[in-house]
Short mmCIF file of C-alpha atoms in Angstrom, two decimals:
data_model
loop_
_atom_site.label_atom_id
_atom_site.label_comp_id
_atom_site.label_asym_id
_atom_site.label_seq_id
_atom_site.Cartn_x
_atom_site.Cartn_y
_atom_site.Cartn_z
CA MET A 1 -1.71 12.87 17.09
CA THR A 2 -3.03 11.22 20.22
CA THR A 3 -1.61 7.76 19.72
CA GLN A 4 0.47 7.44 22.89
CA THR A 5 -0.09 7.64 26.59
CA ALA A 6 2.28 8.86 29.28
CA THR A 7 1.40 6.41 32.05
CA PRO A 8 -0.04 2.88 31.86
CA SER A 9 -3.77 2.90 32.58
CA LEU A 10 -4.71 -0.71 31.81
CA SER A 11 -3.78 -4.04 33.35
CA PHE A 12 -4.83 -7.51 32.21
CA ARG A 13 -5.40 -10.89 33.77
CA GLY A 14 -2.38 -12.96 32.89
CA GLY A 15 -0.07 -9.95 32.86
CA THR A 16 1.84 -9.30 29.67
CA LEU A 17 0.52 -12.46 28.03
CA GLY A 18 -3.05 -11.42 28.72
CA ALA A 19 -2.44 -7.92 27.39
CA LEU A 20 -1.01 -9.32 24.15
CA THR A 21 -3.80 -11.89 23.70
CA PRO A 22 -6.26 -9.62 21.78
CA LEU A 23 -3.67 -8.51 19.23
CA THR A 24 -2.33 -12.06 18.95
CA LEU A 25 -5.83 -13.38 18.21
CA LEU A 26 -6.26 -10.72 15.53
CA VAL A 27 -2.99 -11.64 13.81
CA LEU A 28 -3.72 -15.38 14.00
CA GLY A 29 -7.17 -14.78 12.53
CA LEU A 30 -5.75 -12.79 9.64
CA ILE A 31 -3.17 -15.50 8.96
CA TYR A 32 -5.87 -18.18 9.07
CA LEU A 33 -8.03 -16.34 6.53
CA SER A 34 -5.02 -15.68 4.34
CA VAL A 35 -3.90 -19.32 4.32
CA PHE A 36 -7.37 -20.50 3.30
CA GLU A 37 -7.66 -17.76 0.66
CA ARG A 38 -10.58 -16.05 2.35
CA ALA A 39 -8.74 -12.82 3.10
CA GLY A 40 -10.27 -9.39 2.66
CA THR A 41 -11.17 -6.40 4.75
CA LYS A 42 -14.70 -7.61 5.42
CA PRO A 43 -13.69 -11.10 6.61
CA PHE A 44 -11.09 -9.37 8.78
CA TRP A 45 -13.88 -7.56 10.66
CA ALA A 46 -14.82 -10.71 12.55
CA CYS A 47 -11.22 -11.27 13.69
CA ALA A 48 -11.02 -7.74 15.04
CA TRP A 49 -14.43 -8.07 16.75
CA VAL A 50 -13.35 -11.26 18.52
CA ALA A 51 -10.05 -9.69 19.58
CA MET A 52 -11.79 -6.63 21.03
CA GLY A 53 -14.31 -8.79 22.91
CA VAL A 54 -11.66 -11.06 24.41
CA GLY A 55 -9.67 -8.03 25.50
CA LEU A 56 -12.72 -6.62 27.29
CA PHE A 57 -13.05 -9.67 29.53
CA LEU A 58 -9.31 -9.99 30.16
CA CYS A 59 -8.85 -6.36 31.17
CA ARG A 60 -9.22 -5.55 34.85
CA GLN A 61 -10.49 -2.01 34.16
CA ARG A 62 -13.31 -2.54 31.69
CA THR A 63 -14.49 1.05 31.61
CA ALA A 64 -10.96 2.28 30.95
CA TYR A 65 -10.58 -0.44 28.29
CA CYS A 66 -13.69 0.82 26.48
CA ASP A 67 -12.41 4.40 26.72
CA SER A 68 -9.10 3.24 25.24
CA LEU A 69 -10.86 1.57 22.30
CA LEU A 70 -12.83 4.73 21.59
CA LYS A 71 -9.72 6.88 21.91
CA GLY A 72 -7.99 4.74 19.29
CA MET A 73 -10.95 4.98 16.93
CA GLY A 74 -11.39 8.70 17.43
CA ASN A 75 -7.86 10.08 17.31
CA SER A 76 -6.52 12.23 14.51
CA THR A 77 -4.80 9.30 12.81
CA ALA A 78 -8.09 7.46 12.44
CA THR A 79 -10.06 10.45 11.17
CA ALA A 80 -7.36 11.38 8.66
CA ILE A 81 -7.17 7.84 7.28
CA ILE A 82 -10.96 7.67 6.94
CA ALA A 83 -11.23 11.00 5.12
CA LEU A 84 -8.39 10.24 2.72
CA TRP A 85 -9.48 6.69 1.97
CA LEU A 86 -12.99 7.86 1.10
CA LEU A 87 -11.62 10.46 -1.30
CA ALA A 88 -9.08 8.03 -2.73
CA GLY A 89 -11.81 5.45 -3.38
CA VAL A 90 -13.83 7.92 -5.46
CA PHE A 91 -10.67 9.12 -7.23
CA GLY A 92 -9.72 5.60 -8.32
CA LYS A 93 -13.18 4.89 -9.71
CA LEU A 94 -13.18 8.19 -11.62
CA MET A 95 -9.74 7.54 -13.13
CA ALA A 96 -10.76 4.10 -14.37
CA ALA A 97 -14.14 5.27 -15.68
CA GLY A 98 -12.46 8.19 -17.44
CA GLY A 99 -10.57 5.80 -19.68
CA LEU A 100 -7.03 5.84 -18.30
CA ILE A 101 -6.54 2.27 -19.54
CA ASP A 102 -7.65 3.27 -23.05
CA GLY A 103 -5.17 6.13 -23.03
CA LEU A 104 -2.32 3.85 -22.00
CA MET A 105 -3.33 1.32 -24.65
CA TRP A 106 -3.26 4.02 -27.31
CA LEU A 107 0.20 5.05 -26.16
CA GLY A 108 1.40 1.46 -26.40
CA ALA A 109 0.01 1.04 -29.90
CA ALA A 110 1.58 4.33 -30.99
CA VAL A 111 5.02 3.29 -29.76
CA GLY A 112 4.83 -0.13 -31.46
CA ALA A 113 7.33 -1.78 -29.10
CA GLU A 114 8.37 -5.45 -29.39
CA GLY A 115 10.30 -7.95 -27.28
CA ALA A 116 12.16 -6.41 -24.35
CA ALA A 117 10.92 -2.94 -25.33
CA PHE A 118 7.34 -4.13 -24.91
CA THR A 119 8.15 -5.60 -21.50
CA LEU A 120 9.61 -2.25 -20.47
CA LEU A 121 6.55 -0.46 -21.87
CA ALA A 122 4.23 -2.76 -19.91
CA PHE A 123 6.12 -1.89 -16.73
CA ALA A 124 5.81 1.84 -17.44
CA MET A 125 2.10 1.58 -18.23
CA ALA A 126 1.42 -0.36 -15.02
CA MET A 127 3.40 2.23 -13.07
CA VAL A 128 1.29 5.08 -14.44
CA PHE A 129 -2.03 3.28 -13.97
CA ALA A 130 -1.19 2.29 -10.39
CA LEU A 131 -0.03 5.82 -9.61
CA GLY A 132 -3.31 7.21 -10.90
CA THR A 133 -5.66 4.77 -9.22
CA GLY A 134 -3.69 3.85 -6.09
CA THR A 135 -4.61 0.17 -6.43
CA SER A 136 -2.11 -2.58 -7.20
CA THR A 137 -4.82 -5.25 -7.46
CA GLY A 138 -6.86 -3.10 -9.84
CA THR A 139 -3.76 -2.56 -11.95
CA VAL A 140 -3.08 -6.24 -12.55
CA ILE A 141 -6.77 -6.91 -13.19
CA GLY A 142 -7.14 -4.02 -15.61
CA LEU A 143 -3.93 -4.31 -17.62
CA SER A 144 -2.97 -8.01 -17.64
CA PRO A 145 -5.76 -9.27 -19.97
CA VAL A 146 -4.70 -6.72 -22.59
CA LEU A 147 -0.94 -6.38 -22.23
CA TYR A 148 0.03 -9.99 -21.54
CA PRO A 149 -1.21 -11.80 -24.68
CA ALA A 150 -0.15 -8.96 -26.98
CA GLY A 151 3.30 -8.84 -25.43
CA VAL A 152 3.93 -12.59 -25.66
CA LEU A 153 2.97 -12.57 -29.34
CA LEU A 154 5.28 -9.61 -29.89
CA GLY A 155 8.27 -11.48 -28.51
CA ALA A 156 8.26 -10.54 -24.82
CA ASP A 157 9.42 -13.19 -22.37
CA PRO A 158 6.24 -14.53 -20.68
CA SER A 159 7.62 -14.57 -17.13
CA MET A 160 9.36 -11.21 -17.40
CA LEU A 161 6.30 -9.61 -19.01
CA ALA A 162 4.06 -10.92 -16.24
CA VAL A 163 6.33 -9.65 -13.46
CA ALA A 164 6.73 -6.33 -15.28
CA ILE A 165 3.00 -5.72 -14.77
CA LEU A 166 3.25 -6.79 -11.12
CA SER A 167 6.32 -4.57 -10.64
CA GLY A 168 4.47 -1.57 -12.01
CA ALA A 169 1.60 -2.28 -9.63
CA ALA A 170 4.07 -2.40 -6.72
CA PHE A 171 5.63 0.91 -7.77
CA GLY A 172 2.25 2.65 -7.80
CA ASP A 173 1.26 1.14 -4.47
CA ASN A 174 4.57 2.40 -3.08
CA LEU A 175 4.40 5.99 -4.36
CA SER A 176 0.85 6.97 -5.27
CA PRO A 177 -0.60 9.73 -3.06
CA VAL A 178 -3.96 7.92 -3.16
CA SER A 179 -2.56 4.50 -2.23
CA ASP A 180 -3.76 3.03 1.06
CA THR A 181 -0.17 2.29 2.07
CA THR A 182 0.90 5.90 1.46
CA ILE A 183 -2.02 7.21 3.50
CA VAL A 184 -1.56 4.77 6.39
CA SER A 185 2.24 5.03 6.57
CA SER A 186 2.09 8.83 6.54
CA TYR A 187 -0.60 9.35 9.12
CA THR A 188 0.51 6.68 11.56
CA GLN A 189 3.85 8.53 11.72
CA GLY A 190 2.38 12.01 11.85
CA ALA A 191 4.02 12.89 8.52
CA GLU A 192 2.85 15.30 5.84
CA ILE A 193 2.09 13.47 2.61
CA ALA A 194 3.88 16.22 0.66
CA ASP A 195 7.11 15.45 2.57
CA VAL A 196 6.57 11.74 2.19
CA ILE A 197 6.09 11.86 -1.58
CA ARG A 198 9.02 14.21 -2.12
CA THR A 199 11.46 12.14 -0.07
CA ARG A 200 10.15 8.75 -1.23
CA LEU A 201 10.47 9.64 -4.90
CA PRO A 202 14.25 9.00 -5.11
CA LEU A 203 13.84 5.62 -3.42
CA ALA A 204 11.00 4.51 -5.70
CA LEU A 205 12.67 5.80 -8.87
CA SER A 206 15.95 4.09 -7.97
CA ALA A 207 14.17 0.74 -7.59
CA ALA A 208 12.25 1.42 -10.82
CA ALA A 209 15.49 2.18 -12.69
CA ILE A 210 17.03 -1.12 -11.57
CA SER A 211 13.87 -2.92 -12.67
CA MET A 212 13.91 -1.21 -16.06
CA LEU A 213 17.47 -2.38 -16.67
CA ILE A 214 16.46 -5.95 -15.86
CA PHE A 215 13.49 -5.78 -18.23
CA LEU A 216 15.67 -4.43 -21.04
CA LEU A 217 18.26 -7.17 -20.55
CA PHE A 218 15.94 -10.14 -20.02
CA GLY A 219 12.53 -9.02 -21.30
CA ALA A 220 12.67 -10.62 -24.75
CA SER A 221 11.93 -14.22 -25.62
CA GLY A 222 13.27 -14.05 -29.18
CA GLU A 223 10.13 -15.85 -30.38
CA ALA A 224 7.84 -13.19 -31.79
CA SER A 225 4.80 -14.60 -33.59
CA ALA A 226 4.90 -14.48 -37.37
CA SER A 227 1.24 -13.48 -37.45
CA ALA A 228 0.31 -9.83 -37.41
CA VAL A 229 -0.18 -8.71 -33.86
CA GLU A 230 -1.59 -5.41 -32.76
CA VAL A 231 -1.76 -3.94 -29.31
CA PRO A 232 -5.38 -2.89 -28.65
CA SER A 233 -5.55 0.66 -30.00
CA GLY A 234 -7.40 2.31 -27.13
CA HIS A 235 -8.06 6.02 -27.42
CA ALA A 236 -5.72 8.97 -26.97
CA SER A 237 -8.33 10.94 -25.04
CA GLY A 238 -7.81 8.64 -22.05
CA LEU A 239 -4.42 10.26 -21.44
CA VAL A 240 -6.33 13.34 -20.32
CA MET A 241 -6.93 11.44 -17.08
CA LEU A 242 -3.30 11.98 -16.17
CA ILE A 243 -4.22 15.61 -15.44
CA PRO A 244 -6.11 14.77 -12.21
CA LEU A 245 -3.14 12.76 -10.95
CA ALA A 246 -0.84 15.68 -11.71
CA ALA A 247 -3.24 17.99 -9.87
CA VAL A 248 -3.20 15.89 -6.70
CA VAL A 249 0.60 15.66 -6.68
CA PHE A 250 0.99 19.38 -7.49
CA PHE A 251 -1.25 20.63 -4.70
CA ALA A 252 0.16 18.10 -2.22
CA LEU A 253 3.73 19.20 -2.95
CA LYS A 254 2.59 22.83 -2.63
CA ARG A 255 1.77 21.90 0.97
CA ARG A 256 -1.93 22.40 0.58
CA HIS A 257 -3.89 20.23 2.97
CA ILE A 258 -3.98 16.72 1.54
CA VAL A 259 -7.78 16.57 1.92
CA GLU A 260 -8.02 19.71 -0.17
CA ALA A 261 -5.62 18.28 -2.75
CA MET A 262 -7.66 15.08 -2.94
CA PHE A 263 -10.94 16.97 -3.30
CA ILE A 264 -9.43 19.04 -6.12
CA GLY A 265 -8.19 15.83 -7.75
CA ASN A 266 -11.69 14.36 -7.53
CA LEU A 267 -13.23 17.44 -9.14
CA VAL A 268 -10.59 17.62 -11.89
CA ALA A 269 -11.11 13.90 -12.61
CA MET A 270 -14.87 14.47 -12.93
CA LEU A 271 -14.39 17.43 -15.27
CA CYS A 272 -11.82 15.61 -17.43
CA ALA A 273 -13.96 12.48 -17.73
CA LEU A 274 -17.02 14.58 -18.61
CA ALA A 275 -15.04 16.68 -21.10
CA ILE A 276 -13.87 13.69 -23.13
CA GLY A 277 -17.29 12.05 -23.00
CA ALA A 278 -16.15 9.02 -21.03
CA ILE A 279 -18.94 9.53 -18.50
CA GLY A 280 -22.13 11.54 -18.15
CA LEU A 281 -23.52 13.40 -15.18
CA GLY A 282 -25.78 10.45 -14.47
CA ASP A 283 -22.75 8.20 -14.07
CA LEU A 284 -21.54 10.39 -11.22
CA PHE A 285 -24.81 10.50 -9.33
CA SER A 286 -28.40 9.63 -10.19
CA LEU A 287 -31.42 8.08 -8.54
CA PRO A 288 -31.41 4.32 -9.23
CA GLU A 289 -34.44 2.54 -10.62
CA ALA A 290 -34.73 0.32 -7.56
CA ARG A 291 -33.88 0.71 -3.88
CA GLY A 292 -30.46 -0.65 -3.02
CA GLU A 293 -28.91 -0.14 -6.45
CA SER A 294 -25.90 2.13 -6.94
CA THR A 295 -26.39 5.86 -7.37
CA GLY A 296 -23.19 6.14 -9.41
CA LEU A 297 -19.42 6.42 -9.31
CA ILE A 298 -19.31 8.50 -6.14
CA GLU A 299 -21.18 5.86 -4.18
CA ASN A 300 -19.17 3.04 -5.74
CA GLY A 301 -15.90 4.73 -4.86
CA ILE A 302 -16.88 5.26 -1.24
CA ALA A 303 -18.27 1.73 -0.97
CA SER A 304 -15.01 0.28 -2.30
CA VAL A 305 -13.10 1.47 0.79
CA THR A 306 -15.66 1.19 3.58
CA GLY A 307 -14.44 -2.30 4.46
CA ALA A 308 -10.88 -1.05 4.85
CA VAL A 309 -12.05 1.96 6.85
CA LEU A 310 -13.94 -0.10 9.41
CA PHE A 311 -11.10 -2.58 9.77
CA ALA A 312 -8.61 0.25 10.25
CA LEU A 313 -10.74 1.70 13.05
CA MET A 314 -10.75 -1.62 14.91
CA VAL A 315 -7.01 -2.15 14.48
CA LEU A 316 -6.26 1.37 15.70
CA ALA A 317 -8.50 0.74 18.71
CA LEU A 318 -6.57 -2.43 19.63
CA THR A 319 -3.27 -0.63 19.07
CA GLN A 320 -4.32 2.09 21.50
CA VAL A 321 -5.06 -0.57 24.10
CA ILE A 322 -1.50 -1.89 23.75
CA LEU A 323 -0.15 1.64 24.15
CA ASP A 324 -2.27 2.24 27.26
CA THR A 325 -0.89 -0.87 28.94
CA GLY A 326 2.65 0.50 28.77
CA LEU A 327 3.86 -2.64 26.96
CA MET A 328 5.20 -0.68 24.02
CA GLU A 329 7.55 1.31 26.23
CA LYS A 330 8.82 -1.90 27.87
CA LEU A 331 9.34 -3.56 24.50
CA LEU A 332 11.24 -0.57 23.15
CA ASP A 333 13.40 -0.31 26.26
CA GLY A 334 14.32 -3.98 25.93
CA ALA A 335 15.08 -3.63 22.22
CA ARG A 336 17.21 -0.57 22.83
CA LYS A 337 19.29 -2.37 25.46
CA ARG A 338 19.80 -5.54 23.42
CA LEU A 339 19.41 -4.78 19.72
CA VAL A 340 18.79 -1.15 18.77
CA LYS A 341 21.89 0.88 19.61
CA ASP A 342 21.78 3.77 17.14
CA ARG A 343 19.71 5.36 14.41
CA ALA A 344 20.87 2.99 11.70
CA SER A 345 19.90 -0.09 13.71
CA ALA A 346 16.57 1.59 14.50
CA GLU A 347 15.92 2.13 10.78
CA THR A 348 16.90 -1.47 10.08
CA SER A 349 14.51 -2.60 12.80
CA ILE A 350 11.65 -0.59 11.28
CA VAL A 351 12.21 -2.27 7.92
CA ALA A 352 12.53 -5.72 9.49
CA VAL A 353 9.44 -5.48 11.70
CA THR A 354 7.34 -4.15 8.80
CA ILE A 355 8.42 -7.01 6.54
CA ALA A 356 7.78 -9.49 9.34
CA ALA A 357 4.27 -8.12 9.87
CA SER A 358 3.45 -8.15 6.16
CA THR A 359 4.78 -11.64 5.41
CA PRO A 360 1.94 -13.71 6.94
CA LEU A 361 -0.85 -11.26 6.06
CA SER A 362 -2.54 -11.13 2.66
CA ALA A 363 -2.97 -7.33 2.67
CA ASN A 364 -0.22 -4.79 3.27
CA ALA A 365 -2.16 -1.87 4.78
CA PRO A 366 -3.20 -3.95 7.84
CA ALA A 367 0.47 -4.75 8.44
CA LEU A 368 1.25 -1.03 8.55
CA LEU A 369 -1.65 -0.45 10.91
CA LEU A 370 -0.35 -3.13 13.26
CA VAL A 371 3.21 -1.84 13.59
CA GLY A 372 2.97 1.83 12.62
CA PRO A 373 1.17 3.69 15.42
CA GLY A 374 3.01 2.07 18.31
CA LEU A 375 6.26 0.29 17.55
CA VAL A 376 7.55 2.16 14.50
CA ARG A 377 6.51 5.62 15.67
CA SER A 378 8.06 5.09 19.09
CA LEU A 379 11.34 3.87 17.56
CA ALA A 380 11.41 6.87 15.25
CA GLN A 381 10.85 9.32 18.10
CA GLN A 382 13.46 7.73 20.35
CA PHE A 383 16.19 7.76 17.71
CA GLY A 384 15.43 11.07 16.01
CA ILE A 385 14.07 9.63 12.76
CA SER A 386 11.83 12.15 11.02
CA PRO A 387 8.16 11.24 10.51
CA ALA A 388 8.56 11.27 6.71
CA ARG A 389 11.62 9.00 6.89
CA ALA A 390 9.83 6.55 9.18
CA ALA A 391 6.82 6.52 6.84
CA ASN A 392 9.10 5.88 3.85
CA LEU A 393 10.91 3.03 5.56
CA MET A 394 7.57 1.41 6.41
CA ASP A 395 5.98 1.89 3.00
CA CYS A 396 9.02 0.80 1.01
CA ALA A 397 9.47 -2.24 3.26
CA VAL A 398 5.84 -3.30 2.87
CA CYS A 399 6.26 -3.15 -0.93
CA THR A 400 9.12 -5.66 -0.99
CA VAL A 401 8.50 -9.23 0.14
CA PHE A 402 4.76 -8.62 0.04
CA PHE A 403 4.84 -8.59 -3.79
CA LEU A 404 6.79 -11.84 -4.01
CA LEU A 405 4.72 -14.29 -1.95
CA PRO A 406 1.81 -16.07 -3.68
CA TRP A 407 -0.61 -16.03 -0.73
CA HIS A 408 -0.88 -12.24 -0.76
CA ILE A 409 -4.03 -10.87 -2.39
CA VAL A 410 -2.46 -8.91 -5.21
CA VAL A 411 -0.07 -11.75 -6.14
CA ALA A 412 -2.84 -14.36 -6.02
CA VAL A 413 -5.10 -12.22 -8.21
CA TRP A 414 -2.21 -11.53 -10.59
CA GLN A 415 -1.45 -15.25 -10.93
CA GLU A 416 -5.10 -16.08 -11.63
CA VAL A 417 -5.58 -13.31 -14.20
CA ILE A 418 -2.33 -14.09 -16.03
CA ALA A 419 -3.05 -17.84 -16.10
CA SER A 420 -6.62 -17.45 -17.36
CA THR A 421 -5.52 -14.86 -19.93
CA ALA A 422 -2.82 -17.21 -21.25
CA VAL A 423 -5.36 -20.03 -21.67
CA GLN A 424 -7.99 -17.84 -23.31
CA ASN A 425 -5.52 -16.40 -25.82
CA GLU A 426 -3.57 -19.63 -26.34
CA VAL A 427 -0.20 -18.09 -25.48
CA ALA A 428 2.60 -19.34 -23.27
CA ALA A 429 2.07 -19.00 -19.54
CA PRO A 430 4.75 -17.67 -17.17
CA SER A 431 6.69 -19.86 -14.77
CA ALA A 432 4.77 -21.02 -11.71
CA PHE A 433 7.47 -19.36 -9.59
CA ALA A 434 7.47 -16.11 -11.56
CA SER A 435 6.30 -13.96 -8.64
CA PHE A 436 9.56 -14.69 -6.79
CA LEU A 437 11.41 -13.11 -9.73
CA THR A 438 9.55 -9.79 -9.59
CA PRO A 439 12.36 -7.20 -9.90
CA TYR A 440 10.85 -4.17 -8.16
CA PRO A 441 10.53 -5.72 -4.67
CA TRP A 442 14.10 -7.06 -4.81
CA ALA A 443 15.38 -3.74 -6.12
CA MET A 444 13.61 -1.90 -3.31
CA LEU A 445 15.28 -4.14 -0.72
CA VAL A 446 18.64 -3.17 -2.20
CA VAL A 447 17.70 0.51 -2.27
CA LEU A 448 16.60 0.43 1.38
CA ALA A 449 19.82 -1.28 2.46
CA VAL A 450 21.95 1.27 0.57
CA SER A 451 19.89 4.17 1.92
CA ILE A 452 20.34 3.04 5.54
CA LEU A 453 24.06 2.40 4.99
CA LEU A 454 24.62 5.84 3.46
CA ARG A 455 22.80 7.53 6.33
CA ARG A 456 24.93 5.59 8.82
CA ARG A 457 28.11 6.76 7.12
CA LYS A 458 26.83 10.32 6.95
CA GLN A 459 25.97 10.25 10.65
CA GLY A 460 29.40 8.83 11.47
CA THR A 461 31.12 11.54 9.45
CA THR A 462 29.06 14.22 11.20
CA GLU A 463 29.95 12.86 14.64
CA VAL A 464 33.68 12.75 13.77
CA ALA A 465 33.54 16.31 12.48
CA ALA A 466 31.81 17.42 15.69
CA VAL A 467 34.60 15.92 17.77
#
């Protein structure tokens, strides 16, 4: 992928400070919007536009600057992200319209779990839904109004039940092949999604296992309602929508091109939804009654990701400018001399810089776009870290602290949905600080630390054996 340049081709007024000004303005703008709860891919457009314009007038070679912007927008990383996001947007809409929630509700009713068992079930259901749709925000919006009140009445601890749903959303965001973080982390590192999924699975499942243990131990309140409580019954046919997810994973792991795998997943999702009667052909595509109205699920799915696509293009353009100034090489040389001495410290640095980038921002994919193409990829190449490993370190890191802090989009939406659901159903609300107790992000931090430590020991053993 053409994300690096051999020799610096751009210089800025103000030297290094001037070169960093566009990216600094972008980050400050994103933080500003996040703090005032106006974050979103469309509001982010303006920040990126301002940053690009300021960079144009600070750069001494304006024609070369424009060429650099276009190179960033047109490289293979950008085109891959666009293609996959468009397909993932349609896939998520099809999975939801096909009744995946109904299928999960039916499964919950059939199991008849109570107390801690219900908390564990809620976690598992959120995991599956997030895996299938690739959206953590959609998961908490779709499942919380149904699972939360039923679970509290069935004796689940309110805070643990709430964070179980959020943990499941984090798991899906971390591992789903149609998640924006999976797509961005893979393609900014030049990694095959098949390799990424296969090698990330042990990390994600380890964090999930730790979370499950916590939910089993602390998931019950001991105060089940005496009144008869039923989990909404749903419909078993919705479980058919797990087939498209299995198809995407199967073809991806078979090393078929990920675009092909995603297209097949889209088609299988359409056929499954049509077969069970969840949608009709007109729901997929039809001429609207009036100009400007939706033509169906395909349009809605594409429209749902266009904001992210355009923002990604602008961020990749600004990243290419930084690469073409030669600043990334200087930064890495300085880090290598002072901080990064070996592969283990390089892996630790990748995790740390990803967490640092995601902490102030309200969306995690932009954080990966900021650090992935330049800093993380260069560190990985210099210290022999495989593309899949670098992508996993980034994606796992961005699914840790990000799911704890209340100013991030998914956490803010989760808090609002849970609070309003508790009021509407007259059940106990979770603690105001519940998000900081979410087990999956903490478990993933532990898993990452252990993974880096084990690799350091393995490398040390190999070096001793070689001597």
